Amino acid sequence: MRLLIMGPPGAGKGTQAARIAGYCNVPHISTGDIFRAAIKADTELGMKLKGYLDAGQLVPDAVTIEVIKERLKEPDCIRGFLLDGFPRTIPQAEALDRMLVDLGVRLSAVLNIAVSPEALLQRLTGRRICRKCGTPYHVVFNPPAVPGVCDRCGGELYQRSDDTEETVKERLEVYTKQTAPLLEYYRKQRLLKEINGELDIEDVWKEIQGVLRGLC
Ligand code: ADP
Ligand code: AMP
């Protein structure tokens, strides 16, 4: 299965992607996670990226495309993959199409998790993430059993530096201008599957499972 998960920041992509990756036995590839890991490791790439993430701006296409091109060459992608947060611009989508042609494969589906802007602001400002395993939580909608501690691995939870109200507003604008047009791109290719992301986490997952069953 080769899947894309799309939707505005805070729609629940990461939350559902972890489940989809397990269900379909494919790697979950998040460009945001790759970039944050590079920043944390203080690599040359990381130093170039930090300013873009802190400002809520997109990393330039050339850098992002190169990162995904290399990642899709890894052997675990032979059985399929789930891309989360990529593509985010039309040039990225066109580059992905070329990569897929080179690999001799096609996308199975593009899942779009739709959520209203008001709900997104609430979701992002209340988001907490495990430092160790990356599992996302929410202080109200999906709290851990013990505040500040990951249920899965006991790691410490932290708040992403770009999950502040000001940066969230910028990220939502960037999404509307640069990423939302991709929905039409994939609708035209008849790949788009709409998911109601306003439901609670379990019900969103049920909708996604319904779509995935239809693809198997
Ligand atoms: P994305 O990867 O799309 O940015 P996340 O999966 O990190 O989004 O989810 C953003 C925040 O919203 C997290 O705090 C998460 O726990 C919470 N969340 C995810 N799905 C739902 C949902 N269906 N209802 C309420 N909160 C949700
Ligand atoms: P995310 O974890 O998906 O919310 O992404 C966090 C940040 O990483 C974004 O606000 C961008 O700065 C950057 N980023 C992630 N994916 C991409 C992409 N495909 N293109 C450009 N920038 C990206």
PDB file of C-alpha atoms and ligand atoms in Angstrom:
ATOM      1  CA  MET A   1       0.000   0.000   0.000  1.00  0.00           C
ATOM      2  CA  ARG A   2       1.339   3.469  -0.927  1.00  0.00           C
ATOM      3  CA  LEU A   3      -0.581   6.156   0.851  1.00  0.00           C
ATOM      4  CA  LEU A   4      -0.523   9.894   1.483  1.00  0.00           C
ATOM      5  CA  ILE A   5      -2.189  11.393   4.537  1.00  0.00           C
ATOM      6  CA  MET A   6      -3.138  15.032   4.056  1.00  0.00           C
ATOM      7  CA  GLY A   7      -4.985  17.699   6.010  1.00  0.00           C
ATOM      8  CA  PRO A   8      -4.180  20.982   7.740  1.00  0.00           C
ATOM      9  CA  PRO A   9      -1.738  21.169  10.664  1.00  0.00           C
ATOM     10  CA  GLY A  10      -3.427  19.601  13.703  1.00  0.00           C
ATOM     11  CA  ALA A  11      -5.962  17.574  11.693  1.00  0.00           C
ATOM     12  CA  GLY A  12      -4.790  14.354  13.327  1.00  0.00           C
ATOM     13  CA  LYS A  13      -2.436  13.061  10.621  1.00  0.00           C
ATOM     14  CA  GLY A  14       0.285  11.877  13.008  1.00  0.00           C
ATOM     15  CA  THR A  15      -2.259  10.349  15.396  1.00  0.00           C
ATOM     16  CA  GLN A  16      -3.891   8.297  12.650  1.00  0.00           C
ATOM     17  CA  ALA A  17      -0.662   7.639  10.728  1.00  0.00           C
ATOM     18  CA  ALA A  18       0.748   5.564  13.583  1.00  0.00           C
ATOM     19  CA  ARG A  19      -2.347   3.327  13.410  1.00  0.00           C
ATOM     20  CA  ILE A  20      -2.357   3.116   9.610  1.00  0.00           C
ATOM     21  CA  ALA A  21       1.345   2.195   9.512  1.00  0.00           C
ATOM     22  CA  GLY A  22       0.721  -0.663  11.943  1.00  0.00           C
ATOM     23  CA  TYR A  23      -2.433  -1.834  10.171  1.00  0.00           C
ATOM     24  CA  CYS A  24      -0.847  -1.810   6.690  1.00  0.00           C
ATOM     25  CA  ASN A  25       2.677  -2.755   7.841  1.00  0.00           C
ATOM     26  CA  VAL A  26       4.331   0.150   6.036  1.00  0.00           C
ATOM     27  CA  PRO A  27       6.795   2.786   7.316  1.00  0.00           C
ATOM     28  CA  HIS A  28       5.314   6.107   8.518  1.00  0.00           C
ATOM     29  CA  ILE A  29       7.399   8.830   6.872  1.00  0.00           C
ATOM     30  CA  SER A  30       6.804  12.339   8.220  1.00  0.00           C
ATOM     31  CA  THR A  31       8.879  15.180   6.758  1.00  0.00           C
ATOM     32  CA  GLY A  32       8.167  17.216   9.909  1.00  0.00           C
ATOM     33  CA  ASP A  33       9.617  14.401  12.067  1.00  0.00           C
ATOM     34  CA  ILE A  34      12.668  14.092   9.789  1.00  0.00           C
ATOM     35  CA  PHE A  35      13.285  17.855   9.959  1.00  0.00           C
ATOM     36  CA  ARG A  36      12.843  18.019  13.761  1.00  0.00           C
ATOM     37  CA  ALA A  37      15.265  15.091  14.187  1.00  0.00           C
ATOM     38  CA  ALA A  38      17.847  16.882  12.017  1.00  0.00           C
ATOM     39  CA  ILE A  39      17.445  20.067  14.082  1.00  0.00           C
ATOM     40  CA  LYS A  40      17.797  18.138  17.343  1.00  0.00           C
ATOM     41  CA  ALA A  41      20.929  16.389  16.083  1.00  0.00           C
ATOM     42  CA  ASP A  42      22.408  19.784  15.085  1.00  0.00           C
ATOM     43  CA  THR A  43      23.286  18.499  11.619  1.00  0.00           C
ATOM     44  CA  GLU A  44      24.170  20.857   8.787  1.00  0.00           C
ATOM     45  CA  LEU A  45      20.684  20.253   7.342  1.00  0.00           C
ATOM     46  CA  GLY A  46      19.114  20.927  10.750  1.00  0.00           C
ATOM     47  CA  MET A  47      20.793  24.304  11.093  1.00  0.00           C
ATOM     48  CA  LYS A  48      19.402  25.402   7.701  1.00  0.00           C
ATOM     49  CA  LEU A  49      15.888  24.262   8.630  1.00  0.00           C
ATOM     50  CA  LYS A  50      15.340  25.700  12.100  1.00  0.00           C
ATOM     51  CA  GLY A  51      14.364  29.206  10.952  1.00  0.00           C
ATOM     52  CA  TYR A  52      11.658  27.889   8.626  1.00  0.00           C
ATOM     53  CA  LEU A  53      10.054  25.653  11.269  1.00  0.00           C
ATOM     54  CA  ASP A  54      10.154  28.327  13.976  1.00  0.00           C
ATOM     55  CA  ALA A  55       8.470  30.813  11.620  1.00  0.00           C
ATOM     56  CA  GLY A  56       5.812  28.313  10.493  1.00  0.00           C
ATOM     57  CA  GLN A  57       7.088  28.639   6.913  1.00  0.00           C
ATOM     58  CA  LEU A  58       7.665  25.801   4.484  1.00  0.00           C
ATOM     59  CA  VAL A  59      11.174  24.458   3.979  1.00  0.00           C
ATOM     60  CA  PRO A  60      12.233  25.098   0.339  1.00  0.00           C
ATOM     61  CA  ASP A  61      10.988  22.505  -2.150  1.00  0.00           C
ATOM     62  CA  ALA A  62      14.471  21.519  -3.359  1.00  0.00           C
ATOM     63  CA  VAL A  63      15.571  20.487   0.159  1.00  0.00           C
ATOM     64  CA  THR A  64      12.310  18.702   0.995  1.00  0.00           C
ATOM     65  CA  ILE A  65      12.149  16.809  -2.296  1.00  0.00           C
ATOM     66  CA  GLU A  66      15.750  15.593  -1.907  1.00  0.00           C
ATOM     67  CA  VAL A  67      15.020  14.313   1.623  1.00  0.00           C
ATOM     68  CA  ILE A  68      12.009  12.281   0.436  1.00  0.00           C
ATOM     69  CA  LYS A  69      13.803  11.039  -2.675  1.00  0.00           C
ATOM     70  CA  GLU A  70      16.535   9.536  -0.495  1.00  0.00           C
ATOM     71  CA  ARG A  71      14.050   8.152   2.063  1.00  0.00           C
ATOM     72  CA  LEU A  72      11.981   6.341  -0.583  1.00  0.00           C
ATOM     73  CA  LYS A  73      15.128   4.520  -1.711  1.00  0.00           C
ATOM     74  CA  GLU A  74      15.438   2.803   1.702  1.00  0.00           C
ATOM     75  CA  PRO A  75      14.669  -0.934   1.583  1.00  0.00           C
ATOM     76  CA  ASP A  76      11.702  -0.720   3.999  1.00  0.00           C
ATOM     77  CA  CYS A  77       9.785   1.256   1.340  1.00  0.00           C
ATOM     78  CA  ILE A  78       9.671  -1.741  -0.976  1.00  0.00           C
ATOM     79  CA  ARG A  79       6.574  -3.029   0.845  1.00  0.00           C
ATOM     80  CA  GLY A  80       4.905   0.412   0.588  1.00  0.00           C
ATOM     81  CA  PHE A  81       4.852   3.625   2.621  1.00  0.00           C
ATOM     82  CA  LEU A  82       2.682   6.242   4.270  1.00  0.00           C
ATOM     83  CA  LEU A  83       3.769   9.824   3.619  1.00  0.00           C
ATOM     84  CA  ASP A  84       2.650  12.363   6.241  1.00  0.00           C
ATOM     85  CA  GLY A  85       3.253  16.073   5.601  1.00  0.00           C
ATOM     86  CA  PHE A  86       4.606  15.534   2.092  1.00  0.00           C
ATOM     87  CA  PRO A  87       3.795  16.784  -0.508  1.00  0.00           C
ATOM     88  CA  ARG A  88       2.817  20.288   0.659  1.00  0.00           C
ATOM     89  CA  THR A  89       3.166  22.204  -2.631  1.00  0.00           C
ATOM     90  CA  ILE A  90       2.316  21.495  -6.274  1.00  0.00           C
ATOM     91  CA  PRO A  91       6.043  21.257  -7.248  1.00  0.00           C
ATOM     92  CA  GLN A  92       6.508  18.667  -4.448  1.00  0.00           C
ATOM     93  CA  ALA A  93       3.517  16.663  -5.760  1.00  0.00           C
ATOM     94  CA  GLU A  94       4.910  16.785  -9.290  1.00  0.00           C
ATOM     95  CA  ALA A  95       8.322  15.658  -8.014  1.00  0.00           C
ATOM     96  CA  LEU A  96       6.668  12.794  -6.125  1.00  0.00           C
ATOM     97  CA  ASP A  97       4.887  11.723  -9.324  1.00  0.00           C
ATOM     98  CA  ARG A  98       8.276  11.556 -11.065  1.00  0.00           C
ATOM     99  CA  MET A  99       9.802   9.550  -8.168  1.00  0.00           C
ATOM    100  CA  LEU A 100       6.912   7.063  -8.360  1.00  0.00           C
ATOM    101  CA  VAL A 101       7.421   6.655 -12.119  1.00  0.00           C
ATOM    102  CA  ASP A 102      11.140   6.022 -11.526  1.00  0.00           C
ATOM    103  CA  LEU A 103      10.304   3.432  -8.854  1.00  0.00           C
ATOM    104  CA  GLY A 104       7.684   1.858 -11.158  1.00  0.00           C
ATOM    105  CA  VAL A 105       4.874   2.182  -8.586  1.00  0.00           C
ATOM    106  CA  ARG A 106       1.593   4.089  -8.112  1.00  0.00           C
ATOM    107  CA  LEU A 107      -0.206   5.644  -5.145  1.00  0.00           C
ATOM    108  CA  SER A 108      -3.036   3.541  -3.700  1.00  0.00           C
ATOM    109  CA  ALA A 109      -4.925   6.501  -2.184  1.00  0.00           C
ATOM    110  CA  VAL A 110      -4.662   9.983  -0.669  1.00  0.00           C
ATOM    111  CA  LEU A 111      -6.532  10.363   2.634  1.00  0.00           C
ATOM    112  CA  ASN A 112      -7.672  13.902   3.422  1.00  0.00           C
ATOM    113  CA  ILE A 113      -8.508  14.547   7.080  1.00  0.00           C
ATOM    114  CA  ALA A 114     -10.823  17.580   7.086  1.00  0.00           C
ATOM    115  CA  VAL A 115     -11.168  19.723  10.250  1.00  0.00           C
ATOM    116  CA  SER A 116     -12.458  23.311  10.765  1.00  0.00           C
ATOM    117  CA  PRO A 117      -9.888  26.081  11.522  1.00  0.00           C
ATOM    118  CA  GLU A 118     -11.380  26.752  15.024  1.00  0.00           C
ATOM    119  CA  ALA A 119     -10.858  23.125  16.093  1.00  0.00           C
ATOM    120  CA  LEU A 120      -7.303  23.136  14.680  1.00  0.00           C
ATOM    121  CA  LEU A 121      -6.143  26.022  16.858  1.00  0.00           C
ATOM    122  CA  GLN A 122      -7.439  24.227  19.963  1.00  0.00           C
ATOM    123  CA  ARG A 123      -5.856  20.938  18.936  1.00  0.00           C
ATOM    124  CA  LEU A 124      -2.430  22.409  18.195  1.00  0.00           C
ATOM    125  CA  THR A 125      -2.063  24.639  21.239  1.00  0.00           C
ATOM    126  CA  GLY A 126      -3.019  21.670  23.498  1.00  0.00           C
ATOM    127  CA  ARG A 127      -0.762  19.157  21.740  1.00  0.00           C
ATOM    128  CA  ARG A 128       2.006  17.432  23.675  1.00  0.00           C
ATOM    129  CA  ILE A 129       4.503  14.979  22.144  1.00  0.00           C
ATOM    130  CA  CYS A 130       6.691  12.251  23.603  1.00  0.00           C
ATOM    131  CA  ARG A 131      10.380  13.140  23.359  1.00  0.00           C
ATOM    132  CA  LYS A 132      11.313   9.462  23.076  1.00  0.00           C
ATOM    133  CA  CYS A 133       8.777   7.815  20.746  1.00  0.00           C
ATOM    134  CA  GLY A 134       6.962  10.809  19.167  1.00  0.00           C
ATOM    135  CA  THR A 135       3.440   9.745  20.207  1.00  0.00           C
ATOM    136  CA  PRO A 136       1.123  12.782  20.128  1.00  0.00           C
ATOM    137  CA  TYR A 137      -1.249  13.562  23.044  1.00  0.00           C
ATOM    138  CA  HIS A 138      -3.656  16.380  23.827  1.00  0.00           C
ATOM    139  CA  VAL A 139      -4.112  17.901  27.259  1.00  0.00           C
ATOM    140  CA  VAL A 140      -7.933  17.699  26.906  1.00  0.00           C
ATOM    141  CA  PHE A 141      -8.855  15.435  23.960  1.00  0.00           C
ATOM    142  CA  ASN A 142      -6.267  12.679  24.405  1.00  0.00           C
ATOM    143  CA  PRO A 143      -4.502  13.068  27.759  1.00  0.00           C
ATOM    144  CA  PRO A 144      -1.917  10.554  28.994  1.00  0.00           C
ATOM    145  CA  ALA A 145      -2.792   8.527  32.130  1.00  0.00           C
ATOM    146  CA  VAL A 146      -0.099  10.424  34.088  1.00  0.00           C
ATOM    147  CA  PRO A 147       0.288  14.126  33.111  1.00  0.00           C
ATOM    148  CA  GLY A 148       3.541  14.777  31.255  1.00  0.00           C
ATOM    149  CA  VAL A 149       4.423  11.064  30.829  1.00  0.00           C
ATOM    150  CA  CYS A 150       3.999   8.918  27.685  1.00  0.00           C
ATOM    151  CA  ASP A 151       1.620   5.941  28.140  1.00  0.00           C
ATOM    152  CA  ARG A 152       3.547   3.876  25.602  1.00  0.00           C
ATOM    153  CA  CYS A 153       7.173   4.305  26.646  1.00  0.00           C
ATOM    154  CA  GLY A 154       7.280   6.432  29.818  1.00  0.00           C
ATOM    155  CA  GLY A 155       9.076   9.247  27.938  1.00  0.00           C
ATOM    156  CA  GLU A 156       8.724  12.912  28.848  1.00  0.00           C
ATOM    157  CA  LEU A 157       6.058  14.930  26.985  1.00  0.00           C
ATOM    158  CA  TYR A 158       6.926  18.327  25.519  1.00  0.00           C
ATOM    159  CA  GLN A 159       5.229  21.092  23.567  1.00  0.00           C
ATOM    160  CA  ARG A 160       6.503  21.756  20.029  1.00  0.00           C
ATOM    161  CA  SER A 161       8.036  25.246  19.732  1.00  0.00           C
ATOM    162  CA  ASP A 162       5.839  25.939  16.665  1.00  0.00           C
ATOM    163  CA  ASP A 163       2.589  25.039  18.493  1.00  0.00           C
ATOM    164  CA  THR A 164       2.142  28.594  19.821  1.00  0.00           C
ATOM    165  CA  GLU A 165      -0.967  30.553  18.820  1.00  0.00           C
ATOM    166  CA  GLU A 166       1.003  32.992  16.626  1.00  0.00           C
ATOM    167  CA  THR A 167       2.930  30.329  14.694  1.00  0.00           C
ATOM    168  CA  VAL A 168      -0.155  28.115  14.378  1.00  0.00           C
ATOM    169  CA  LYS A 169      -2.007  30.988  12.643  1.00  0.00           C
ATOM    170  CA  GLU A 170       0.874  31.391  10.180  1.00  0.00           C
ATOM    171  CA  ARG A 171       0.974  27.617   9.528  1.00  0.00           C
ATOM    172  CA  LEU A 172      -2.763  27.543   8.832  1.00  0.00           C
ATOM    173  CA  GLU A 173      -2.381  30.413   6.326  1.00  0.00           C
ATOM    174  CA  VAL A 174       0.526  28.659   4.655  1.00  0.00           C
ATOM    175  CA  TYR A 175      -1.624  25.505   4.443  1.00  0.00           C
ATOM    176  CA  THR A 176      -4.543  27.357   2.812  1.00  0.00           C
ATOM    177  CA  LYS A 177      -2.348  29.112   0.240  1.00  0.00           C
ATOM    178  CA  GLN A 178       0.218  26.459  -0.626  1.00  0.00           C
ATOM    179  CA  THR A 179      -1.098  23.017   0.359  1.00  0.00           C
ATOM    180  CA  ALA A 180      -4.908  23.070   0.001  1.00  0.00           C
ATOM    181  CA  PRO A 181      -4.628  23.321  -3.836  1.00  0.00           C
ATOM    182  CA  LEU A 182      -3.171  19.797  -3.775  1.00  0.00           C
ATOM    183  CA  LEU A 183      -6.576  18.390  -2.903  1.00  0.00           C
ATOM    184  CA  GLU A 184      -7.806  19.273  -6.395  1.00  0.00           C
ATOM    185  CA  TYR A 185      -4.604  17.797  -7.854  1.00  0.00           C
ATOM    186  CA  TYR A 186      -5.356  14.415  -6.283  1.00  0.00           C
ATOM    187  CA  ARG A 187      -9.125  14.653  -6.805  1.00  0.00           C
ATOM    188  CA  LYS A 188      -8.421  14.923 -10.551  1.00  0.00           C
ATOM    189  CA  GLN A 189      -6.289  11.766 -10.286  1.00  0.00           C
ATOM    190  CA  ARG A 190      -9.281  10.076  -8.550  1.00  0.00           C
ATOM    191  CA  LEU A 191      -7.103   9.223  -5.552  1.00  0.00           C
ATOM    192  CA  LEU A 192      -8.676  11.485  -2.925  1.00  0.00           C
ATOM    193  CA  LYS A 193     -10.595   9.882  -0.028  1.00  0.00           C
ATOM    194  CA  GLU A 194     -12.331  12.356   2.285  1.00  0.00           C
ATOM    195  CA  ILE A 195     -12.277  11.597   6.024  1.00  0.00           C
ATOM    196  CA  ASN A 196     -14.286  13.535   8.617  1.00  0.00           C
ATOM    197  CA  GLY A 197     -11.569  14.608  11.049  1.00  0.00           C
ATOM    198  CA  GLU A 198     -14.021  16.362  13.385  1.00  0.00           C
ATOM    199  CA  LEU A 199     -15.030  13.063  14.952  1.00  0.00           C
ATOM    200  CA  ASP A 200     -13.207  11.729  17.997  1.00  0.00           C
ATOM    201  CA  ILE A 201      -9.960   9.810  17.448  1.00  0.00           C
ATOM    202  CA  GLU A 202     -11.531   6.310  17.494  1.00  0.00           C
ATOM    203  CA  ASP A 203     -14.301   7.272  15.059  1.00  0.00           C
ATOM    204  CA  VAL A 204     -11.839   8.896  12.645  1.00  0.00           C
ATOM    205  CA  TRP A 205      -9.856   5.666  12.767  1.00  0.00           C
ATOM    206  CA  LYS A 206     -13.007   3.639  11.978  1.00  0.00           C
ATOM    207  CA  GLU A 207     -13.636   5.801   8.873  1.00  0.00           C
ATOM    208  CA  ILE A 208     -10.036   5.318   7.765  1.00  0.00           C
ATOM    209  CA  GLN A 209     -10.221   1.559   8.286  1.00  0.00           C
ATOM    210  CA  GLY A 210     -13.330   1.514   6.084  1.00  0.00           C
ATOM    211  CA  VAL A 211     -11.339   3.165   3.289  1.00  0.00           C
ATOM    212  CA  LEU A 212      -8.299   0.910   3.785  1.00  0.00           C
ATOM    213  CA  ARG A 213     -10.435  -2.258   3.642  1.00  0.00           C
ATOM    214  CA  GLY A 214     -11.782  -1.114   0.293  1.00  0.00           C
ATOM    215  CA  LEU A 215      -8.197  -0.848  -1.026  1.00  0.00           C
ATOM    216  CA  CYS A 216      -6.908  -4.246   0.097  1.00  0.00           C
TER     217      CYS A 216
HETATM  218  P1  ADP B   1      -1.130  16.567  12.670  1.00  0.00           P
HETATM  219  O1  ADP B   1      -0.130  15.445  12.553  1.00  0.00           O
HETATM  220  O2  ADP B   1      -2.162  16.543  11.565  1.00  0.00           O
HETATM  221  O3  ADP B   1      -0.505  17.922  12.827  1.00  0.00           O
HETATM  222  P2  ADP B   1      -1.734  15.390  15.302  1.00  0.00           P
HETATM  223  O4  ADP B   1      -2.029  13.966  14.981  1.00  0.00           O
HETATM  224  O5  ADP B   1      -0.445  15.695  15.964  1.00  0.00           O
HETATM  225  O6  ADP B   1      -1.984  16.324  13.997  1.00  0.00           O
HETATM  226  O7  ADP B   1      -2.949  15.926  16.214  1.00  0.00           O
HETATM  227  C1  ADP B   1      -2.976  17.295  16.670  1.00  0.00           C
HETATM  228  C2  ADP B   1      -3.520  17.334  18.081  1.00  0.00           C
HETATM  229  O8  ADP B   1      -4.924  17.011  18.075  1.00  0.00           O
HETATM  230  C3  ADP B   1      -2.873  16.335  19.033  1.00  0.00           C
HETATM  231  O9  ADP B   1      -2.787  16.960  20.289  1.00  0.00           O
HETATM  232  C4  ADP B   1      -3.832  15.145  19.041  1.00  0.00           C
HETATM  233  O10 ADP B   1      -3.795  14.438  20.284  1.00  0.00           O
HETATM  234  C5  ADP B   1      -5.181  15.839  18.845  1.00  0.00           C
HETATM  235  N1  ADP B   1      -6.129  15.054  18.037  1.00  0.00           N
HETATM  236  C6  ADP B   1      -5.855  14.238  16.996  1.00  0.00           C
HETATM  237  N2  ADP B   1      -6.993  13.720  16.474  1.00  0.00           N
HETATM  238  C7  ADP B   1      -8.013  14.243  17.212  1.00  0.00           C
HETATM  239  C8  ADP B   1      -9.440  14.101  17.175  1.00  0.00           C
HETATM  240  N3  ADP B   1     -10.029  13.323  16.255  1.00  0.00           N
HETATM  241  N4  ADP B   1     -10.165  14.788  18.093  1.00  0.00           N
HETATM  242  C9  ADP B   1      -9.562  15.580  19.020  1.00  0.00           C
HETATM  243  N5  ADP B   1      -8.237  15.761  19.105  1.00  0.00           N
HETATM  244  C10 ADP B   1      -7.460  15.105  18.210  1.00  0.00           C
HETATM  245  P1  AMP B   2       4.591  19.038  10.566  1.00  0.00           P
HETATM  246  O1  AMP B   2       5.328  18.198  11.564  1.00  0.00           O
HETATM  247  O2  AMP B   2       4.059  18.251   9.400  1.00  0.00           O
HETATM  248  O3  AMP B   2       3.536  19.919  11.201  1.00  0.00           O
HETATM  249  O4  AMP B   2       5.687  20.023   9.932  1.00  0.00           O
HETATM  250  C1  AMP B   2       6.383  20.953  10.743  1.00  0.00           C
HETATM  251  C2  AMP B   2       7.135  21.962   9.848  1.00  0.00           C
HETATM  252  O5  AMP B   2       8.118  21.273   9.059  1.00  0.00           O
HETATM  253  C3  AMP B   2       6.297  22.753   8.866  1.00  0.00           C
HETATM  254  O6  AMP B   2       5.668  23.886   9.448  1.00  0.00           O
HETATM  255  C4  AMP B   2       7.361  23.148   7.839  1.00  0.00           C
HETATM  256  O7  AMP B   2       8.181  24.189   8.324  1.00  0.00           O
HETATM  257  C5  AMP B   2       8.229  21.889   7.773  1.00  0.00           C
HETATM  258  N1  AMP B   2       7.753  20.911   6.763  1.00  0.00           N
HETATM  259  C6  AMP B   2       7.273  19.660   7.005  1.00  0.00           C
HETATM  260  N2  AMP B   2       6.956  19.045   5.857  1.00  0.00           N
HETATM  261  C7  AMP B   2       7.229  19.924   4.858  1.00  0.00           C
HETATM  262  C8  AMP B   2       7.105  19.902   3.442  1.00  0.00           C
HETATM  263  N3  AMP B   2       6.605  18.835   2.799  1.00  0.00           N
HETATM  264  N4  AMP B   2       7.493  21.002   2.743  1.00  0.00           N
HETATM  265  C9  AMP B   2       8.003  22.069   3.366  1.00  0.00           C
HETATM  266  N5  AMP B   2       8.127  22.182   4.694  1.00  0.00           N
HETATM  267  C10 AMP B   2       7.747  21.124   5.444  1.00  0.00           C
END
